[in-house]
PDB file of C-alpha atoms in Angstrom:
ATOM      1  CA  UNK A   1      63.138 130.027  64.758  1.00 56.00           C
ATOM      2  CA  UNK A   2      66.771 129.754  65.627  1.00 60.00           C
ATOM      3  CA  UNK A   3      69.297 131.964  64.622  1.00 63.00           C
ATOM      4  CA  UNK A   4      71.954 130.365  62.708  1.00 64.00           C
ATOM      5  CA  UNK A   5      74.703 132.280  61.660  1.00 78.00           C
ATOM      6  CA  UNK A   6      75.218 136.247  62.146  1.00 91.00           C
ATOM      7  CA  UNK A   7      72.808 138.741  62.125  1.00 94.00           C
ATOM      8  CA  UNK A   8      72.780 141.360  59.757  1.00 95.00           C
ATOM      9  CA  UNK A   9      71.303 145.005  59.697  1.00 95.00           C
ATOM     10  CA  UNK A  10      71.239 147.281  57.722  1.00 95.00           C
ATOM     11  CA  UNK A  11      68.729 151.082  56.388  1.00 96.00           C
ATOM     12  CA  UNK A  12      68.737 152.759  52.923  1.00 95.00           C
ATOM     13  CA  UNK A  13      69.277 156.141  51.552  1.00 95.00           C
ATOM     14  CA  UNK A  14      65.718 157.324  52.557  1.00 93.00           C
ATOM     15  CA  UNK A  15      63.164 156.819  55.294  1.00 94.00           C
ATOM     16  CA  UNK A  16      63.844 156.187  58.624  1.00 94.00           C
ATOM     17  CA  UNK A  17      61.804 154.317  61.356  1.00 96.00           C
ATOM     18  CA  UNK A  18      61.509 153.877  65.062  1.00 96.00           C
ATOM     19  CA  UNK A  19      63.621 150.507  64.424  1.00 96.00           C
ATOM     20  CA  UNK A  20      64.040 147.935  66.763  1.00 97.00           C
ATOM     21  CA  UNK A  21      65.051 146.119  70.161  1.00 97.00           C
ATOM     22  CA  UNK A  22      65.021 142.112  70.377  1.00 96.00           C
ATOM     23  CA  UNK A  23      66.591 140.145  73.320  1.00 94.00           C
ATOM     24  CA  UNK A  24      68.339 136.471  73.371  1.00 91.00           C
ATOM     25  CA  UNK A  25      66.204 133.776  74.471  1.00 81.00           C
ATOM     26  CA  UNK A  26      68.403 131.301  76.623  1.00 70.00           C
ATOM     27  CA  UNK A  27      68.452 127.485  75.334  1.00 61.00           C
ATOM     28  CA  UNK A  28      66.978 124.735  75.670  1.00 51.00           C
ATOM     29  CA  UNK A  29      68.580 123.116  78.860  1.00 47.00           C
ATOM     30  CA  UNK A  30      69.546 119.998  78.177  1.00 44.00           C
ATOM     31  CA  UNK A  31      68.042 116.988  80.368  1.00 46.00           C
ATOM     32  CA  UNK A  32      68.932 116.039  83.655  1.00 47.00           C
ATOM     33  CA  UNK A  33      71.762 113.410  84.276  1.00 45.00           C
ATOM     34  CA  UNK A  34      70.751 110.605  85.557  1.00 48.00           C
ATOM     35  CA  UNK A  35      72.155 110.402  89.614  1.00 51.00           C
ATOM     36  CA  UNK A  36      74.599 107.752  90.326  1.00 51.00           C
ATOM     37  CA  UNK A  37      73.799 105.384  92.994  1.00 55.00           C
ATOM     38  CA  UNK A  38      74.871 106.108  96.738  1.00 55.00           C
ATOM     39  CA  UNK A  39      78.013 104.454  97.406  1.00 56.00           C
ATOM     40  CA  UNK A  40      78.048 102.090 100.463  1.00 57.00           C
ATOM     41  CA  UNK A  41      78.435 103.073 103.570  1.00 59.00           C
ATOM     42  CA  UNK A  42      82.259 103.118 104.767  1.00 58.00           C
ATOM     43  CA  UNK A  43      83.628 101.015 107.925  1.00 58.00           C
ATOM     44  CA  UNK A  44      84.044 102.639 111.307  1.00 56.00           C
ATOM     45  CA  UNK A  45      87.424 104.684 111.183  1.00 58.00           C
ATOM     46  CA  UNK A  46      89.822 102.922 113.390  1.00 58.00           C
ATOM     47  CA  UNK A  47      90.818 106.290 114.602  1.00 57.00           C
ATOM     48  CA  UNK A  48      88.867 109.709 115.136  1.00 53.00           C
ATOM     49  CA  UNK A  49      88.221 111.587 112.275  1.00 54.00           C
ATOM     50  CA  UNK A  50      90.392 114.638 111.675  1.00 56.00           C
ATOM     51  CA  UNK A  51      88.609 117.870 111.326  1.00 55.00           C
ATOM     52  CA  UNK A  52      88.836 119.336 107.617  1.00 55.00           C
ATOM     53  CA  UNK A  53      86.678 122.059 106.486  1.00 53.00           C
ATOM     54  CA  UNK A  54      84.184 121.971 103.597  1.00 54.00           C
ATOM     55  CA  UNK A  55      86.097 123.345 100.202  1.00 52.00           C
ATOM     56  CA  UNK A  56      83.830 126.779  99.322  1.00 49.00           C
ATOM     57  CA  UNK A  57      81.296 126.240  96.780  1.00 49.00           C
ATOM     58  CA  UNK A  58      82.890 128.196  93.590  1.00 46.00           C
ATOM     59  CA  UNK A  59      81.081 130.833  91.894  1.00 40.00           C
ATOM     60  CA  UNK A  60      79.948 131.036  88.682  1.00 45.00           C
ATOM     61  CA  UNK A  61      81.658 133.074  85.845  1.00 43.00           C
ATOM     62  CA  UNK A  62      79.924 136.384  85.160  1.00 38.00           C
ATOM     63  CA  UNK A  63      77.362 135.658  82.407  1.00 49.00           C
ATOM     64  CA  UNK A  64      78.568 136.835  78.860  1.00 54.00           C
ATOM     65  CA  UNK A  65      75.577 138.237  77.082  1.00 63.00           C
ATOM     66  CA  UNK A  66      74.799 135.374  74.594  1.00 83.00           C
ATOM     67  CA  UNK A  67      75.322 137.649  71.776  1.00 92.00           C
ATOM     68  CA  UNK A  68      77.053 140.600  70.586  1.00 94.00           C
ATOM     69  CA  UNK A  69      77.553 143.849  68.555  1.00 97.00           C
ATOM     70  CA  UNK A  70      80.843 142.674  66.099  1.00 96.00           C
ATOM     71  CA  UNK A  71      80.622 145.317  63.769  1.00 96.00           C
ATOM     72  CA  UNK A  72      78.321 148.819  63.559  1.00 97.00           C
ATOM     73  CA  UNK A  73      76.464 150.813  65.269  1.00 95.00           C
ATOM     74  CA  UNK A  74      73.574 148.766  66.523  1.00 97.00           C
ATOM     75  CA  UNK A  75      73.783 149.326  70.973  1.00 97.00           C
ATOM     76  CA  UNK A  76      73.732 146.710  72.970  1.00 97.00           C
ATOM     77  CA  UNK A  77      72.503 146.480  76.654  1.00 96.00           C
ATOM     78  CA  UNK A  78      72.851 143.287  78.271  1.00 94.00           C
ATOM     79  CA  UNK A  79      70.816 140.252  76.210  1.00 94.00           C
ATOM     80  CA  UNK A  80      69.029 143.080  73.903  1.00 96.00           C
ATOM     81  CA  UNK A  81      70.237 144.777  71.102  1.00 97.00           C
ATOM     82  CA  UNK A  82      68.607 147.905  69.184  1.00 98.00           C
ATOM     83  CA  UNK A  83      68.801 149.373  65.887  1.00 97.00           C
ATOM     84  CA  UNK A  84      70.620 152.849  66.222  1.00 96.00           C
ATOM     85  CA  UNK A  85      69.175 155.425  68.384  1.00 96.00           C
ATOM     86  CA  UNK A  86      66.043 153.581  69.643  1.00 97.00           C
ATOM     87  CA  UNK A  87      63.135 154.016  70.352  1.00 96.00           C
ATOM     88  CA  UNK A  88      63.851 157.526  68.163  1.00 97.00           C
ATOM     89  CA  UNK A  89      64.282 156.919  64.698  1.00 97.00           C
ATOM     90  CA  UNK A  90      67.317 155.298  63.135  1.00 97.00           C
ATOM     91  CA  UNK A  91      69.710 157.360  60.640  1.00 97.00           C
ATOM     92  CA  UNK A  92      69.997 156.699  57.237  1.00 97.00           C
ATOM     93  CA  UNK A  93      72.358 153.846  55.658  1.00 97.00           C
ATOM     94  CA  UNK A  94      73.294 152.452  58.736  1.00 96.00           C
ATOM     95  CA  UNK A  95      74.343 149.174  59.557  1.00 96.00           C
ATOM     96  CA  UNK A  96      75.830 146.355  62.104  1.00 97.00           C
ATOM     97  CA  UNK A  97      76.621 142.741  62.380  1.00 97.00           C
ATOM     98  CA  UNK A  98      75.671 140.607  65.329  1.00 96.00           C
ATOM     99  CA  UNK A  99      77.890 137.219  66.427  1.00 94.00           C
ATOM    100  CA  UNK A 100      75.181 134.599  67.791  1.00 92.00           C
ATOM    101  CA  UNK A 101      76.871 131.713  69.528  1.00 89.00           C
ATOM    102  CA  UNK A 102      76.275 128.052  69.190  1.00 84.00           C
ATOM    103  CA  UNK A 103      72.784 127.008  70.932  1.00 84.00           C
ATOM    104  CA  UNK A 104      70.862 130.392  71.433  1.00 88.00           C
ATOM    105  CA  UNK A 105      67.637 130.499  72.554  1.00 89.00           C
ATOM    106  CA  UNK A 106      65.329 131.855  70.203  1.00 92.00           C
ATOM    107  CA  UNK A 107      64.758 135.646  69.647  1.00 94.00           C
ATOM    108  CA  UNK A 108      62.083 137.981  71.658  1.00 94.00           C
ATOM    109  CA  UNK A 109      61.192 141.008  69.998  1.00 95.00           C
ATOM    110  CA  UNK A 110      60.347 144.244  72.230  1.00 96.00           C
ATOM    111  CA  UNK A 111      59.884 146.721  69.499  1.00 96.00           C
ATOM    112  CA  UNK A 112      59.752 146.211  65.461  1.00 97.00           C
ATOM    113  CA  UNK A 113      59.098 149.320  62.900  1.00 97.00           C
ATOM    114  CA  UNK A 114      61.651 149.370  59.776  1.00 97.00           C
ATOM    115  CA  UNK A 115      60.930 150.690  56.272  1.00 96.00           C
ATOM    116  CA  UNK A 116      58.809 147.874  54.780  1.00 97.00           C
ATOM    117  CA  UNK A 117      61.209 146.164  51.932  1.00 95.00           C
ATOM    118  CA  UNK A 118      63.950 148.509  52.525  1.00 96.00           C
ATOM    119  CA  UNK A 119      65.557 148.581  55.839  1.00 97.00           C
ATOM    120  CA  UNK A 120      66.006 144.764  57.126  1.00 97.00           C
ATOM    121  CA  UNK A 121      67.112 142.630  60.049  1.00 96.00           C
ATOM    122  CA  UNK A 122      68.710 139.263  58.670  1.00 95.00           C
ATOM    123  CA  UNK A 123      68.219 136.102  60.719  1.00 93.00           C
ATOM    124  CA  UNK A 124      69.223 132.889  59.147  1.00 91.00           C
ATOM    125  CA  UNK A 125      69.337 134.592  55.894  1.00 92.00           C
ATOM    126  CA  UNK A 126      65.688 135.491  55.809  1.00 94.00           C
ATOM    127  CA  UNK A 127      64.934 139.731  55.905  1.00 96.00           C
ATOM    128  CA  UNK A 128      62.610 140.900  58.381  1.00 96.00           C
ATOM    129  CA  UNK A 129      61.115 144.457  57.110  1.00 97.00           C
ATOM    130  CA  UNK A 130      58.544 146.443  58.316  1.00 95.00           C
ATOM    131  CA  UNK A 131      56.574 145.481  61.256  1.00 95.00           C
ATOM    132  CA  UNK A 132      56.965 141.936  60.319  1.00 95.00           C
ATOM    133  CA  UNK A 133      59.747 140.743  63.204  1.00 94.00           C
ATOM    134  CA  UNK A 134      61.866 137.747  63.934  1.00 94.00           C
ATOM    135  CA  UNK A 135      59.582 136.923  67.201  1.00 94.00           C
ATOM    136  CA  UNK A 136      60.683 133.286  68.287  1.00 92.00           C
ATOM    137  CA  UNK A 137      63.094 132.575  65.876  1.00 91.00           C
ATOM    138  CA  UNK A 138      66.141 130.901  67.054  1.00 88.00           C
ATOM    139  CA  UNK A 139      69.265 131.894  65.788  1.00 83.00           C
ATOM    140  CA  UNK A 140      71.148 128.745  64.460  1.00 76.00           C
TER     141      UNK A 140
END
């Protein structure tokens, strides 16, 4: 499953788990572009070529993570994200937001162990509790 909007966490009043720690999956890539056909081949200069070097190849921007912490105290560490305190046991009433861009790939799950009904992970508005996680869902 996709994400689709924000991500939402959040623990009671009472028991406290080991939590959580999922990663972004990247998108689909889109499909090739088709390549243009080779253009023809030009006439003999009349005069010698003058030498001009090749522009450098310019390098990527640094990769953003594809998500992030907006709001809380949920740590983030490159394309993962954990509940508070992981892999020790979150604190009681607790809670963060996550932003999930446009087009992420879905979510891989390291770790999942909340209070069952209690202490849930939204992900396009369905509550994931317990040990049942949000493996493969795709943020949308």
């Amino acid at each position: 499953i996709v994400p689709t909007s924000d991500i939402m966490w959040y623990s009671d009043y009472s028991v406290t788990k080991s939590g959580w720690k999922i990663c972004a999956g990247s998108a689909t890539p889109s499909p090739p572009s088709p390549t243009p056909a080779p253009a023809p081949a030009p006439s003999p200069p009349t005069q010698p070529p003058t030498s001009t070097p090749a522009p450098s190849p310019t390098p990527p921007p640094d990769a953003n993570p594809p998500w992030a912490v907006v709001s809380g105290s949920c740590v983030q560490d490159g394309p993962c994200i954990s509940s508070p305190n992981f892999p020790s046991n979150y604190a009681n009433d607790q809670s963060c937001e996550i932003s999930v861009p446009a087009g992420m790939g879905p979510i891989s799950v390291e770790a999942f162990n909340t209070e069952s009904r209690y202490d849930k992970l939204t992900v396009n508005g369905e509550a994931y509790h317990g040990q049942r996680s949000p493996e493969g869902v795709t943020p949308v």
